[in-house]
Amino acid sequence: MSTSHHSRKSPPPQCELREDEQPTCVGPAVVVLVIVGAYGREQRVCASHAAALWLTDPTIVFSTKTGPEAIKAVMRQAFGTGGSR
């Protein structure tokens, strides 16, 4: 018998916009966007898809469920790193 503890934590969710034939995602779905015009419908996406959606749809905002590091990842995808950190 093993005395080690197995993590019950489930793997991060996949991006809702992931395409198996042409994966364009950059990691797990850590960004929660709210589509305001759709009565606050939430969508879990990766930083790459979040940047594309956020830049092109003015009705999309970040949910409070999205942490600051995830928002920074979206901004890096949208605008690049800017040279210095």
PDB file of C-alpha atoms in Angstrom:
ATOM      1  CA  MET A   1       0.000   0.000   0.000  1.00  0.00           C
ATOM      2  CA  SER A   2       1.194   3.432  -0.819  1.00  0.00           C
ATOM      3  CA  THR A   3       1.036   6.211   1.708  1.00  0.00           C
ATOM      4  CA  SER A   4       1.396   8.956  -0.873  1.00  0.00           C
ATOM      5  CA  HIS A   5      -1.557  11.222  -1.426  1.00  0.00           C
ATOM      6  CA  HIS A   6      -2.957  11.550  -4.900  1.00  0.00           C
ATOM      7  CA  SER A   7      -4.184  14.937  -5.929  1.00  0.00           C
ATOM      8  CA  ARG A   8      -7.890  15.093  -6.594  1.00  0.00           C
ATOM      9  CA  LYS A   9      -7.500  18.348  -8.437  1.00  0.00           C
ATOM     10  CA  SER A  10      -8.845  18.029 -11.950  1.00  0.00           C
ATOM     11  CA  PRO A  11      -6.773  19.277 -14.887  1.00  0.00           C
ATOM     12  CA  PRO A  12      -7.474  22.839 -16.044  1.00  0.00           C
ATOM     13  CA  PRO A  13     -10.366  23.093 -18.486  1.00  0.00           C
ATOM     14  CA  GLN A  14      -9.601  23.270 -22.173  1.00  0.00           C
ATOM     15  CA  CYS A  15     -10.365  26.364 -24.168  1.00  0.00           C
ATOM     16  CA  GLU A  16     -13.964  26.390 -25.394  1.00  0.00           C
ATOM     17  CA  LEU A  17     -12.724  27.574 -28.795  1.00  0.00           C
ATOM     18  CA  ARG A  18     -10.054  24.880 -29.190  1.00  0.00           C
ATOM     19  CA  GLU A  19      -9.989  23.225 -32.597  1.00  0.00           C
ATOM     20  CA  ASP A  20      -8.427  19.777 -32.602  1.00  0.00           C
ATOM     21  CA  GLU A  21      -7.442  20.002 -36.278  1.00  0.00           C
ATOM     22  CA  GLN A  22      -5.645  23.351 -35.874  1.00  0.00           C
ATOM     23  CA  PRO A  23      -4.939  24.028 -32.202  1.00  0.00           C
ATOM     24  CA  THR A  24      -4.189  27.729 -31.789  1.00  0.00           C
ATOM     25  CA  CYS A  25      -4.453  27.744 -28.016  1.00  0.00           C
ATOM     26  CA  VAL A  26      -1.585  28.826 -25.789  1.00  0.00           C
ATOM     27  CA  GLY A  27      -2.255  26.793 -22.687  1.00  0.00           C
ATOM     28  CA  PRO A  28      -5.279  25.948 -20.590  1.00  0.00           C
ATOM     29  CA  ALA A  29      -8.453  27.992 -20.373  1.00  0.00           C
ATOM     30  CA  VAL A  30      -7.509  30.334 -17.556  1.00  0.00           C
ATOM     31  CA  VAL A  31      -9.447  33.355 -18.768  1.00  0.00           C
ATOM     32  CA  VAL A  32     -13.142  33.810 -18.105  1.00  0.00           C
ATOM     33  CA  LEU A  33     -14.762  36.354 -20.394  1.00  0.00           C
ATOM     34  CA  VAL A  34     -18.275  37.678 -19.975  1.00  0.00           C
ATOM     35  CA  ILE A  35     -20.219  38.481 -23.100  1.00  0.00           C
ATOM     36  CA  VAL A  36     -22.313  41.389 -21.884  1.00  0.00           C
ATOM     37  CA  GLY A  37     -24.809  41.409 -24.729  1.00  0.00           C
ATOM     38  CA  ALA A  38     -25.600  37.735 -24.137  1.00  0.00           C
ATOM     39  CA  TYR A  39     -27.019  38.329 -20.649  1.00  0.00           C
ATOM     40  CA  GLY A  40     -23.692  37.801 -18.922  1.00  0.00           C
ATOM     41  CA  ARG A  41     -22.865  34.460 -20.531  1.00  0.00           C
ATOM     42  CA  GLU A  42     -19.411  33.275 -19.493  1.00  0.00           C
ATOM     43  CA  GLN A  43     -16.893  31.649 -21.781  1.00  0.00           C
ATOM     44  CA  ARG A  44     -13.656  29.924 -20.656  1.00  0.00           C
ATOM     45  CA  VAL A  45     -10.862  30.456 -23.143  1.00  0.00           C
ATOM     46  CA  CYS A  46      -7.068  30.459 -23.396  1.00  0.00           C
ATOM     47  CA  ALA A  47      -5.113  33.722 -23.405  1.00  0.00           C
ATOM     48  CA  SER A  48      -4.688  33.667 -27.185  1.00  0.00           C
ATOM     49  CA  HIS A  49      -8.394  33.351 -27.940  1.00  0.00           C
ATOM     50  CA  ALA A  50      -9.248  35.804 -25.150  1.00  0.00           C
ATOM     51  CA  ALA A  51      -6.998  38.437 -26.739  1.00  0.00           C
ATOM     52  CA  ALA A  52      -8.602  37.948 -30.146  1.00  0.00           C
ATOM     53  CA  LEU A  53     -12.128  38.132 -28.739  1.00  0.00           C
ATOM     54  CA  TRP A  54     -11.430  41.059 -26.412  1.00  0.00           C
ATOM     55  CA  LEU A  55      -9.848  43.120 -29.206  1.00  0.00           C
ATOM     56  CA  THR A  56     -12.654  42.527 -31.691  1.00  0.00           C
ATOM     57  CA  ASP A  57     -15.858  42.476 -29.637  1.00  0.00           C
ATOM     58  CA  PRO A  58     -16.696  45.541 -27.505  1.00  0.00           C
ATOM     59  CA  THR A  59     -19.341  43.598 -25.564  1.00  0.00           C
ATOM     60  CA  ILE A  60     -16.752  41.320 -23.939  1.00  0.00           C
ATOM     61  CA  VAL A  61     -15.282  42.041 -20.516  1.00  0.00           C
ATOM     62  CA  PHE A  62     -13.130  40.034 -18.117  1.00  0.00           C
ATOM     63  CA  SER A  63     -14.969  38.194 -15.374  1.00  0.00           C
ATOM     64  CA  THR A  64     -13.935  38.726 -11.763  1.00  0.00           C
ATOM     65  CA  LYS A  65     -13.079  35.004 -11.864  1.00  0.00           C
ATOM     66  CA  THR A  66     -10.086  35.843 -14.077  1.00  0.00           C
ATOM     67  CA  GLY A  67      -6.943  36.441 -12.063  1.00  0.00           C
ATOM     68  CA  PRO A  68      -4.437  39.247 -12.701  1.00  0.00           C
ATOM     69  CA  GLU A  69      -1.818  36.880 -14.146  1.00  0.00           C
ATOM     70  CA  ALA A  70      -4.315  35.582 -16.696  1.00  0.00           C
ATOM     71  CA  ILE A  71      -5.233  39.142 -17.691  1.00  0.00           C
ATOM     72  CA  LYS A  72      -1.515  39.949 -18.084  1.00  0.00           C
ATOM     73  CA  ALA A  73      -1.176  36.909 -20.366  1.00  0.00           C
ATOM     74  CA  VAL A  74      -4.045  38.215 -22.504  1.00  0.00           C
ATOM     75  CA  MET A  75      -2.451  41.666 -22.735  1.00  0.00           C
ATOM     76  CA  ARG A  76       0.871  40.092 -23.784  1.00  0.00           C
ATOM     77  CA  GLN A  77      -0.980  38.168 -26.515  1.00  0.00           C
ATOM     78  CA  ALA A  78      -2.855  41.298 -27.614  1.00  0.00           C
ATOM     79  CA  PHE A  79      -0.048  43.857 -27.533  1.00  0.00           C
ATOM     80  CA  GLY A  80       3.254  41.947 -27.274  1.00  0.00           C
ATOM     81  CA  THR A  81       5.752  42.118 -24.438  1.00  0.00           C
ATOM     82  CA  GLY A  82       6.885  45.684 -24.990  1.00  0.00           C
ATOM     83  CA  GLY A  83      10.602  44.943 -24.516  1.00  0.00           C
ATOM     84  CA  SER A  84      11.165  45.407 -20.768  1.00  0.00           C
ATOM     85  CA  ARG A  85       9.416  43.684 -17.928  1.00  0.00           C
TER      86      ARG A  85
END
